[in-house]
């Protein structure tokens, strides 16, 4: 609460507002008081995220002449055009090869838990890497293995909404937006092939070889853009975008496969697991976690739908298995509920109970 309060003070101080949030044309706005020698262009350079939007401010305020504004006059500025106060995220979880660097730094540095990451940072995970970034309002984004992500914007606007723009160069990104975002475009994920704009709460974006991307919505709704076209993607649907082309017709995501030969207790390795594929499944993704919160991945594999999965080595302990189905467009459906398994290949030695010492 203290941090949120300070953030709002910073916003008010940065944009020099009278403090009133108004509404014009059903859009959230703030008003700015014109001072002596102010011009519309000067004010836009000072307060707007993109000063080239000054003609829109002129039109929004129905000004006959942008040069004829007077001291004491109020200009209404839509919140979506304003600069925001930077809102970094905290590294909530990190594992394996995970590094970052800032925009003007060529050196990659290891990511550490509880570090703060904000605008201008680039993140990269290796083959065994995993990173989860958590924001104050509960929004998270998770980088899976072999992923490169640039954070271009993460800022809090005057209405306290979080606006973010991410560039996914390659890999898999899972986003969970914990607050309803309404119709405003508050999170945008760009890839070399297309982009996704969030209006939902739980979705994935993947980029492959800089020529294509996929998007899958588990809850809520997003807009996916490509080839100068936009499609609305509802929960339970996915789409694929090839660079320069429009998004494919939204396709219903496949259900997860049934777990067949999965034992509760494995006394020998390799641990073998088989799945019953659903109609339309080309492959499965199986993930084994060391924790029920799905933060610590110990094994992950994508294999043909007809193939079993074998895990060659595991230490004794408890694990949690989840599997999902992928179709011929590599659109991935929701994961199965976690299945708890145990591995006990090294039983404890027996205790000597008799005879007693010196008996």
Short mmCIF file of C-alpha atoms in Angstrom, two decimals:
data_model
loop_
_atom_site.label_atom_id
_atom_site.label_comp_id
_atom_site.label_asym_id
_atom_site.label_seq_id
_atom_site.Cartn_x
_atom_site.Cartn_y
_atom_site.Cartn_z
CA UNK A 1 0.00 0.00 0.00
CA UNK A 2 2.85 2.41 0.84
CA UNK A 3 4.52 1.76 -2.52
CA UNK A 4 1.25 2.28 -4.38
CA UNK A 5 0.63 5.55 -2.51
CA UNK A 6 4.12 6.81 -3.34
CA UNK A 7 3.62 5.80 -6.97
CA UNK A 8 0.48 7.94 -7.23
CA UNK A 9 2.31 10.89 -5.65
CA UNK A 10 5.07 10.50 -8.24
CA UNK A 11 2.55 10.44 -11.07
CA UNK A 12 0.88 13.61 -9.86
CA UNK A 13 4.26 15.28 -9.48
CA UNK A 14 5.55 14.23 -12.89
CA UNK A 15 2.60 15.48 -14.89
CA UNK A 16 1.75 18.51 -12.76
CA UNK A 17 -1.97 17.84 -12.68
CA UNK A 18 -4.72 19.49 -10.76
CA UNK A 19 -5.37 15.95 -9.48
CA UNK A 20 -8.73 15.47 -11.18
CA UNK A 21 -9.33 12.49 -13.42
CA UNK A 22 -12.11 13.39 -15.77
CA UNK A 23 -13.90 11.75 -18.67
CA UNK A 24 -14.34 12.95 -22.22
CA UNK A 25 -15.77 10.85 -25.02
CA UNK A 26 -15.99 7.93 -22.54
CA UNK A 27 -12.21 7.87 -22.13
CA UNK A 28 -10.22 8.33 -18.93
CA UNK A 29 -8.37 11.63 -18.96
CA UNK A 30 -6.36 13.95 -16.77
CA UNK A 31 -6.31 17.73 -17.06
CA UNK A 32 -3.22 19.90 -17.31
CA UNK A 33 -3.29 23.59 -16.45
CA UNK A 34 -1.68 25.78 -19.12
CA UNK A 35 1.04 28.08 -17.80
CA UNK A 36 2.54 31.23 -19.34
CA UNK A 37 4.53 30.53 -22.55
CA UNK A 38 3.18 26.98 -22.82
CA UNK A 39 2.35 25.55 -26.24
CA UNK A 40 0.54 22.35 -27.13
CA UNK A 41 3.70 20.89 -28.68
CA UNK A 42 5.80 21.84 -25.64
CA UNK A 43 3.28 20.26 -23.25
CA UNK A 44 3.14 17.09 -25.37
CA UNK A 45 6.92 16.81 -25.36
CA UNK A 46 6.83 17.10 -21.59
CA UNK A 47 3.95 14.77 -20.72
CA UNK A 48 3.27 12.37 -23.59
CA UNK A 49 4.88 9.00 -24.04
CA UNK A 50 5.04 9.79 -27.78
CA UNK A 51 5.11 13.58 -28.42
CA UNK A 52 4.18 13.05 -32.09
CA UNK A 53 0.62 12.42 -30.88
CA UNK A 54 0.14 16.17 -30.33
CA UNK A 55 -2.36 16.49 -33.25
CA UNK A 56 -4.59 13.98 -31.46
CA UNK A 57 -4.51 16.12 -28.33
CA UNK A 58 -5.51 19.12 -30.42
CA UNK A 59 -8.39 17.16 -31.93
CA UNK A 60 -9.41 15.66 -28.58
CA UNK A 61 -9.71 19.15 -27.04
CA UNK A 62 -11.40 20.57 -30.17
CA UNK A 63 -8.87 23.39 -30.42
CA UNK A 64 -9.33 25.65 -33.42
CA UNK A 65 -5.68 26.69 -33.30
CA UNK A 66 -3.01 24.80 -31.37
CA UNK A 67 -1.03 28.01 -30.94
CA UNK A 68 -3.90 29.82 -29.23
CA UNK A 69 -3.99 28.46 -25.68
CA UNK A 70 -3.98 30.74 -22.65
CA UNK A 71 -2.68 30.52 -19.07
CA UNK A 72 -5.21 28.91 -16.74
CA UNK A 73 -6.83 26.94 -19.54
CA UNK A 74 -7.32 23.18 -18.94
CA UNK A 75 -6.21 20.64 -21.53
CA UNK A 76 -7.63 17.13 -21.29
CA UNK A 77 -5.09 14.39 -21.99
CA UNK A 78 -6.22 10.75 -22.45
CA UNK A 79 -4.41 8.56 -19.93
CA UNK A 80 -3.25 6.17 -22.66
CA UNK A 81 -1.02 8.89 -24.17
CA UNK A 82 0.67 9.93 -20.91
CA UNK A 83 4.09 9.03 -19.71
CA UNK A 84 3.95 6.72 -16.75
CA UNK A 85 6.01 6.16 -13.65
CA UNK A 86 8.36 3.20 -14.20
CA UNK A 87 7.02 0.03 -12.62
CA UNK A 88 9.71 -2.66 -12.36
CA UNK A 89 8.99 -6.29 -11.61
CA UNK A 90 10.65 -8.57 -9.10
CA UNK A 91 12.36 -11.83 -10.03
CA UNK A 92 10.10 -14.18 -8.09
CA UNK A 93 11.71 -17.36 -9.32
CA UNK A 94 14.79 -18.23 -11.37
CA UNK A 95 16.48 -21.47 -12.28
CA UNK A 96 19.32 -22.62 -14.51
CA UNK A 97 20.86 -20.44 -17.23
CA UNK A 98 19.11 -17.06 -16.89
CA UNK A 99 20.82 -13.71 -17.57
CA UNK A 100 19.92 -10.08 -18.25
CA UNK A 101 21.44 -6.85 -19.51
CA UNK A 102 20.36 -3.23 -19.80
CA UNK A 103 19.95 -1.37 -23.09
CA UNK A 104 23.34 0.35 -23.00
CA UNK A 105 25.24 -2.61 -21.58
CA UNK A 106 26.77 -5.38 -23.68
CA UNK A 107 27.52 -7.58 -20.68
CA UNK A 108 25.03 -10.26 -19.68
CA UNK A 109 24.70 -10.72 -15.92
CA UNK A 110 23.22 -13.65 -13.99
CA UNK A 111 19.66 -13.07 -12.80
CA UNK A 112 19.15 -13.41 -9.08
CA UNK A 113 16.00 -14.01 -7.08
CA UNK A 114 14.36 -10.81 -5.72
CA UNK A 115 16.23 -8.60 -8.22
CA UNK A 116 14.18 -5.76 -9.76
CA UNK A 117 13.87 -5.68 -13.56
CA UNK A 118 12.39 -2.71 -15.42
CA UNK A 119 12.25 -0.84 -18.72
CA UNK A 120 15.22 -1.28 -21.03
CA UNK A 121 16.18 -4.73 -19.75
CA UNK A 122 16.69 -7.78 -21.94
CA UNK A 123 16.26 -11.26 -20.47
CA UNK A 124 17.64 -14.52 -21.84
CA UNK A 125 17.21 -18.11 -20.70
CA UNK A 126 19.23 -21.10 -21.80
CA UNK A 127 18.27 -24.69 -22.37
CA UNK A 128 17.54 -25.29 -18.68
CA UNK A 129 16.53 -21.72 -17.83
CA UNK A 130 13.33 -20.50 -16.18
CA UNK A 131 12.40 -17.01 -14.95
CA UNK A 132 9.21 -15.62 -13.40
CA UNK A 133 8.78 -11.84 -13.04
CA UNK A 134 6.13 -10.63 -10.57
CA UNK A 135 4.54 -7.16 -10.49
CA UNK A 136 2.81 -5.40 -7.61
CA UNK A 137 -0.71 -5.98 -8.92
CA UNK A 138 -0.12 -9.74 -9.26
CA UNK A 139 0.64 -9.75 -12.97
CA UNK A 140 3.37 -12.24 -13.89
CA UNK A 141 5.21 -13.28 -16.99
CA UNK A 142 7.26 -16.43 -17.18
CA UNK A 143 10.11 -17.13 -19.58
CA UNK A 144 10.54 -20.76 -20.45
CA UNK A 145 13.79 -22.28 -21.74
CA UNK A 146 15.64 -20.82 -24.77
CA UNK A 147 13.75 -17.51 -24.64
CA UNK A 148 14.89 -13.94 -25.37
CA UNK A 149 12.68 -11.07 -24.16
CA UNK A 150 13.12 -7.27 -24.30
CA UNK A 151 11.13 -5.11 -21.85
CA UNK A 152 10.39 -1.89 -23.74
CA UNK A 153 7.80 -0.46 -21.37
CA UNK A 154 6.50 -1.24 -17.92
CA UNK A 155 4.94 1.81 -16.33
CA UNK A 156 2.00 2.84 -14.20
CA UNK A 157 -0.30 5.47 -15.67
CA UNK A 158 -2.21 8.18 -13.84
CA UNK A 159 -5.26 5.95 -13.43
CA UNK A 160 -3.02 3.40 -11.68
CA UNK A 161 -3.19 0.95 -14.60
CA UNK A 162 -0.10 -1.01 -15.59
CA UNK A 163 1.00 -0.55 -19.20
CA UNK A 164 3.59 -2.90 -20.64
CA UNK A 165 5.21 -3.59 -23.99
CA UNK A 166 7.38 -6.65 -24.45
CA UNK A 167 9.42 -7.81 -27.44
CA UNK A 168 9.64 -11.60 -27.67
CA UNK A 169 12.59 -12.34 -29.94
CA UNK A 170 12.16 -16.09 -29.62
CA UNK A 171 11.02 -18.80 -27.22
CA UNK A 172 7.93 -19.24 -25.04
CA UNK A 173 6.29 -16.69 -22.76
CA UNK A 174 3.42 -17.36 -20.35
CA UNK A 175 1.48 -14.33 -19.09
CA UNK A 176 -0.99 -14.15 -16.22
CA UNK A 177 -2.70 -10.79 -15.80
CA UNK A 178 -4.32 -10.91 -12.41
CA UNK A 179 -6.60 -7.91 -12.87
CA UNK A 180 -9.23 -7.48 -15.54
CA UNK A 181 -7.84 -5.14 -18.19
CA UNK A 182 -11.10 -4.08 -19.83
CA UNK A 183 -10.85 -2.86 -23.40
CA UNK A 184 -7.67 -0.80 -23.04
CA UNK A 185 -4.50 -2.05 -24.69
CA UNK A 186 -2.34 -2.35 -21.62
CA UNK A 187 -0.03 -5.22 -22.44
CA UNK A 188 1.42 -5.77 -25.89
CA UNK A 189 3.76 -8.57 -26.88
CA UNK A 190 5.52 -8.05 -30.19
CA UNK A 191 7.34 -10.80 -32.09
CA UNK A 192 9.11 -10.70 -35.47
CA UNK A 193 6.01 -12.27 -37.04
CA UNK A 194 3.14 -10.47 -35.27
CA UNK A 195 1.84 -9.20 -31.96
CA UNK A 196 -0.68 -9.94 -29.22
CA UNK A 197 -2.55 -7.34 -27.20
CA UNK A 198 -3.95 -8.46 -23.87
CA UNK A 199 -7.50 -8.07 -22.70
CA UNK A 200 -7.38 -11.36 -20.86
CA UNK A 201 -5.86 -12.92 -17.83
CA UNK A 202 -3.98 -16.08 -18.80
CA UNK A 203 -2.34 -16.75 -22.15
CA UNK A 204 0.83 -17.91 -23.93
CA UNK A 205 2.86 -16.47 -26.79
CA UNK A 206 5.62 -18.34 -28.62
CA UNK A 207 7.97 -17.11 -31.35
CA UNK A 208 9.87 -19.46 -33.65
CA UNK A 209 12.72 -18.76 -36.08
CA UNK A 210 11.62 -15.10 -36.44
CA UNK A 211 9.10 -16.22 -39.09
CA UNK A 212 6.08 -17.34 -37.09
CA UNK A 213 4.32 -17.04 -33.75
CA UNK A 214 1.54 -18.83 -31.92
CA UNK A 215 -0.83 -17.52 -29.26
CA UNK A 216 -3.11 -19.53 -26.98
CA UNK A 217 -5.66 -18.15 -24.52
CA UNK A 218 -6.51 -20.12 -21.40
CA UNK A 219 -8.65 -17.40 -19.77
CA UNK A 220 -10.00 -14.04 -20.96
CA UNK A 221 -9.34 -12.64 -24.42
CA UNK A 222 -6.50 -11.17 -26.49
CA UNK A 223 -6.15 -9.55 -29.91
CA UNK A 224 -3.58 -11.06 -32.27
CA UNK A 225 -2.20 -8.95 -35.12
CA UNK A 226 -0.38 -9.94 -38.27
CA UNK A 227 -0.32 -8.93 -41.93
CA UNK A 228 -2.39 -5.79 -41.18
CA UNK A 229 -5.22 -7.87 -39.75
CA UNK A 230 -6.40 -8.45 -36.20
CA UNK A 231 -8.35 -11.40 -34.82
CA UNK A 232 -9.95 -11.63 -31.39
CA UNK A 233 -8.94 -14.77 -29.57
CA UNK A 234 -11.30 -16.13 -26.92
CA UNK A 235 -10.47 -18.46 -24.04
CA UNK A 236 -9.83 -22.01 -25.23
CA UNK A 237 -8.66 -20.94 -28.70
CA UNK A 238 -5.32 -20.39 -30.41
CA UNK A 239 -3.96 -18.96 -33.65
CA UNK A 240 -0.74 -19.01 -35.66
CA UNK A 241 0.82 -16.06 -37.47
CA UNK A 242 3.34 -16.43 -40.29
CA UNK A 243 5.37 -13.28 -40.92
CA UNK A 244 3.61 -11.03 -43.43
CA UNK A 245 0.36 -12.98 -43.29
CA UNK A 246 -2.88 -12.58 -41.38
CA UNK A 247 -3.46 -14.72 -38.29
CA UNK A 248 -4.98 -18.11 -39.00
CA UNK A 249 -8.62 -18.74 -38.21
CA UNK A 250 -8.86 -19.28 -34.44
CA UNK A 251 -8.72 -22.97 -33.61
CA UNK A 252 -10.02 -24.67 -30.49
CA UNK A 253 -7.22 -25.89 -28.24
CA UNK A 254 -6.92 -29.62 -27.64
CA UNK A 255 -7.63 -31.23 -24.30
CA UNK A 256 -4.67 -32.73 -22.43
CA UNK A 257 -3.93 -36.42 -22.96
CA UNK A 258 -4.95 -39.08 -20.47
CA UNK A 259 -2.11 -40.44 -18.37
CA UNK A 260 -1.93 -44.22 -18.82
CA UNK A 261 1.19 -46.02 -17.62
CA UNK A 262 2.13 -43.65 -14.84
CA UNK A 263 3.07 -45.23 -11.53
CA UNK A 264 2.60 -43.65 -8.13
CA UNK A 265 5.95 -45.08 -7.03
CA UNK A 266 8.97 -45.82 -9.23
CA UNK A 267 11.48 -48.21 -7.69
CA UNK A 268 13.72 -48.37 -10.76
CA UNK A 269 14.80 -46.10 -13.60
CA UNK A 270 14.26 -45.10 -16.32
CA UNK A 271 10.77 -43.94 -15.33
CA UNK A 272 8.42 -44.77 -18.20
CA UNK A 273 5.15 -42.92 -18.83
CA UNK A 274 2.62 -43.26 -21.63
CA UNK A 275 -0.32 -41.12 -22.70
CA UNK A 276 -3.58 -41.67 -24.58
CA UNK A 277 -3.66 -38.90 -27.23
CA UNK A 278 -6.80 -36.94 -28.01
CA UNK A 279 -8.07 -36.63 -31.59
CA UNK A 280 -5.96 -34.16 -33.56
CA UNK A 281 -2.90 -34.33 -31.31
CA UNK A 282 0.40 -34.55 -33.17
CA UNK A 283 2.67 -34.35 -30.15
CA UNK A 284 2.66 -34.01 -26.38
CA UNK A 285 4.59 -31.80 -24.02
CA UNK A 286 5.34 -33.45 -20.70
CA UNK A 287 6.85 -31.53 -17.79
CA UNK A 288 8.04 -32.91 -14.48
CA UNK A 289 8.21 -30.44 -11.59
CA UNK A 290 9.91 -30.77 -8.24
CA UNK A 291 7.21 -28.60 -6.60
CA UNK A 292 3.41 -28.34 -6.86
CA UNK A 293 3.63 -24.61 -7.71
CA UNK A 294 5.27 -25.48 -11.06
CA UNK A 295 8.36 -23.33 -10.48
CA UNK A 296 11.09 -25.98 -10.45
CA UNK A 297 11.23 -27.93 -13.72
CA UNK A 298 13.42 -31.01 -13.57
CA UNK A 299 12.50 -32.54 -16.94
CA UNK A 300 10.64 -31.36 -20.04
CA UNK A 301 10.14 -33.06 -23.38
CA UNK A 302 8.03 -32.72 -26.54
CA UNK A 303 7.52 -36.06 -28.28
CA UNK A 304 5.23 -37.56 -30.95
CA UNK A 305 1.78 -38.33 -29.60
CA UNK A 306 2.25 -42.08 -30.02
CA UNK A 307 5.58 -42.21 -28.18
CA UNK A 308 6.07 -42.88 -24.48
CA UNK A 309 8.26 -40.68 -22.32
CA UNK A 310 11.24 -42.04 -20.45
CA UNK A 311 13.15 -40.14 -17.78
CA UNK A 312 16.61 -41.67 -17.49
CA UNK A 313 17.65 -40.37 -14.08
CA UNK A 314 16.00 -38.83 -11.04
CA UNK A 315 16.97 -38.49 -7.42
CA UNK A 316 14.69 -40.03 -4.84
CA UNK A 317 11.81 -37.75 -3.91
CA UNK A 318 8.35 -36.47 -4.87
CA UNK A 319 7.56 -35.01 -8.30
CA UNK A 320 4.58 -33.58 -10.15
CA UNK A 321 3.77 -34.46 -13.76
CA UNK A 322 1.71 -32.41 -16.25
CA UNK A 323 1.09 -33.02 -19.95
CA UNK A 324 -0.50 -31.06 -22.81
CA UNK A 325 -1.48 -31.72 -26.43
CA UNK A 326 -0.11 -29.94 -29.51
CA UNK A 327 -1.84 -29.95 -32.90
CA UNK A 328 -0.33 -29.75 -36.40
CA UNK A 329 0.06 -25.96 -36.09
CA UNK A 330 1.94 -26.46 -32.80
CA UNK A 331 -0.88 -24.82 -30.89
CA UNK A 332 -0.74 -26.11 -27.33
CA UNK A 333 -3.77 -26.81 -25.19
CA UNK A 334 -4.12 -26.56 -21.41
CA UNK A 335 -2.05 -28.79 -19.15
CA UNK A 336 -3.45 -31.77 -17.32
CA UNK A 337 -3.91 -31.57 -13.54
CA UNK A 338 -0.68 -32.33 -11.72
CA UNK A 339 -0.06 -36.02 -11.07
CA UNK A 340 2.06 -36.71 -8.00
CA UNK A 341 4.64 -39.46 -8.34
CA UNK A 342 7.41 -40.74 -6.08
CA UNK A 343 10.84 -42.09 -6.91
CA UNK A 344 12.54 -44.47 -4.46
CA UNK A 345 15.38 -46.30 -6.16
CA UNK A 346 17.74 -46.19 -3.16
CA UNK A 347 15.88 -47.57 -0.14
CA UNK A 348 17.30 -46.87 3.29
CA UNK A 349 19.54 -49.61 4.78
CA UNK A 350 17.98 -51.75 7.52
CA UNK A 351 18.45 -50.93 11.17
CA UNK A 352 19.96 -53.66 13.37
CA UNK A 353 17.46 -54.43 16.13
CA UNK A 354 19.00 -57.65 17.49
CA UNK A 355 21.19 -58.76 18.99
CA UNK A 356 21.87 -55.82 21.25
CA UNK A 357 25.45 -54.73 21.90
CA UNK A 358 27.37 -57.19 24.07
CA UNK A 359 24.42 -59.63 24.07
#
